[in-house]
Every structure is written in structure tokens, then in C-alpha cells.
């Protein structure tokens, strides 16, 4: 908790709230993009809702 920035090579666990519905399942790989650049990537560990 309280982590505001991570650097390349760091690992974090986070909860994300999507602004529109997207079909997902556990184990799905995803990328986080900002301004046309990939700024993060990960794997869905658990679906909460």
C-alpha cells in the first residue's frame, strides 16, 4: 500500500476499476498504455466482480 511509482523490473499487486465493461478471465495477459506507449503489463490474478 502507498506505492505511487514503480520502476522497470519492479513487481506490484494492484486493483483496477475499468471505465467500460471488458470480457476478462483469470490468467489473461494485459498491457497498460498511455499516450500510445506501453507503460505496464501484467496478468489477471483474480476477478473481483
Coordinates of N, CA and C in Angstrom, one line a residue:
X1 N 0.8 -1.2 0.0 CA 0.0 0.0 0.0 C 0.9 1.2 0.0
X2 N 0.3 2.3 -0.6 CA 1.0 3.6 -0.6 C 2.1 3.7 -1.6
X3 N 2.2 2.8 -2.6 CA 3.2 2.9 -3.6 C 2.7 3.8 -4.7
X4 N 3.4 4.9 -5.0 CA 2.9 5.9 -6.0 C 3.6 5.7 -7.4
X5 N 4.8 5.1 -7.4 CA 5.5 4.9 -8.6 C 6.3 3.7 -8.6
X6 N 6.4 3.0 -9.7 CA 7.2 1.8 -9.8 C 8.2 2.0 -10.9
X7 N 9.3 1.3 -10.9 CA 10.4 1.4 -11.9 C 10.5 0.1 -12.6
X8 N 11.1 0.1 -13.8 CA 11.2 -1.1 -14.6 C 11.9 -2.2 -13.8
X9 N 11.3 -3.4 -13.8 CA 11.7 -4.5 -13.0 C 11.0 -4.7 -11.7
X10 N 10.3 -3.7 -11.3 CA 9.5 -3.8 -10.0 C 8.3 -4.6 -10.3
X11 N 7.8 -5.3 -9.2 CA 6.5 -6.0 -9.3 C 5.6 -5.4 -8.3
X12 N 4.3 -5.3 -8.7 CA 3.3 -4.7 -7.8 C 2.0 -5.5 -7.9
X13 N 1.2 -5.5 -6.9 CA -0.1 -6.0 -6.9 C -1.1 -4.9 -6.8
X14 N -2.1 -4.8 -7.7 CA -3.0 -3.7 -7.7 C -4.4 -4.1 -8.1
X15 N -5.3 -3.3 -7.7 CA -6.7 -3.5 -8.0 C -7.1 -2.4 -9.0
X16 N -7.7 -2.8 -10.1 CA -8.1 -1.8 -11.2 C -9.6 -1.8 -11.4
X17 N -10.1 -0.6 -11.5 CA -11.5 -0.5 -11.9 C -11.6 0.0 -13.3
X18 N -12.3 -0.7 -14.2 CA -12.4 -0.4 -15.6 C -13.5 0.6 -15.8
X19 N -13.3 1.5 -16.8 CA -14.4 2.5 -17.1 C -15.5 2.0 -18.0
X20 N -15.2 0.9 -18.7 CA -16.2 0.3 -19.5 C -16.0 -1.3 -19.4
X21 N -17.1 -2.0 -19.6 CA -17.0 -3.5 -19.4 C -16.1 -4.1 -20.5
X22 N -15.3 -5.0 -20.0 CA -14.4 -5.8 -20.9 C -14.4 -7.3 -20.4
X23 N -14.5 -8.2 -21.4 CA -14.5 -9.6 -21.1 C -13.1 -10.0 -20.6
X24 N -13.0 -10.6 -19.4 CA -11.7 -11.0 -18.9 C -11.9 -12.3 -18.1
X25 N -10.8 -13.0 -17.9 CA -10.8 -14.2 -17.1 C -9.4 -14.3 -16.4
X26 N -9.3 -15.1 -15.4 CA -8.0 -15.3 -14.7 C -7.0 -15.8 -15.7
X27 N -5.8 -15.3 -15.5 CA -4.7 -15.7 -16.4 C -4.5 -14.9 -17.6
X28 N -5.4 -14.0 -17.9 CA -5.4 -13.1 -19.1 C -4.2 -12.1 -19.0
X29 N -3.4 -12.0 -20.1 CA -2.3 -11.1 -20.1 C -2.9 -9.7 -20.6
X30 N -2.4 -8.6 -20.1 CA -2.9 -7.3 -20.5 C -1.7 -6.3 -20.5
X31 N -1.9 -5.2 -21.2 CA -1.0 -4.1 -21.2 C -1.7 -2.8 -20.8
X32 N -0.9 -2.0 -20.1 CA -1.4 -0.6 -19.8 C -0.7 0.3 -20.7
X33 N -1.5 1.1 -21.4 CA -0.9 2.1 -22.4 C -1.3 3.5 -22.0
X34 N -0.4 4.4 -22.3 CA -0.6 5.8 -22.0 C 0.1 6.6 -23.2
X35 N -0.7 7.4 -23.8 CA -0.2 8.2 -24.9 C 0.5 7.4 -26.0
X36 N -0.1 6.2 -26.3 CA 0.5 5.4 -27.4 C 1.7 4.5 -27.0
X37 N 2.1 4.6 -25.8 CA 3.2 3.8 -25.3 C 2.8 2.8 -24.2
X38 N 3.4 1.7 -24.2 CA 3.1 0.7 -23.2 C 3.9 1.0 -22.0
X39 N 3.2 1.3 -20.9 CA 3.8 1.7 -19.6 C 3.8 0.6 -18.5
X40 N 3.1 -0.5 -18.9 CA 3.0 -1.6 -17.9 C 2.3 -2.8 -18.6
X41 N 2.5 -3.9 -18.0 CA 2.0 -5.2 -18.5 C 1.8 -6.1 -17.3
X42 N 0.8 -7.0 -17.4 CA 0.6 -7.9 -16.3 C -0.3 -9.1 -16.7
X43 N -0.7 -9.8 -15.6 CA -1.6 -11.0 -15.8 C -2.7 -10.8 -14.8
X44 N -4.0 -11.1 -15.2 CA -5.1 -11.0 -14.3 C -5.0 -12.2 -13.3
X45 N -4.9 -11.9 -12.0 CA -4.8 -12.9 -11.0 C -6.1 -13.4 -10.5
X46 N -7.1 -12.4 -10.3 CA -8.4 -12.8 -9.8 C -9.4 -11.7 -10.2
X47 N -10.6 -12.2 -10.6 CA -11.7 -11.3 -11.0 C -12.5 -11.1 -9.7
X48 N -12.7 -9.8 -9.3 CA -13.4 -9.5 -8.1 C -14.9 -9.4 -8.3
X49 N -15.3 -8.7 -9.4 CA -16.8 -8.5 -9.6 C -17.1 -9.0 -11.0

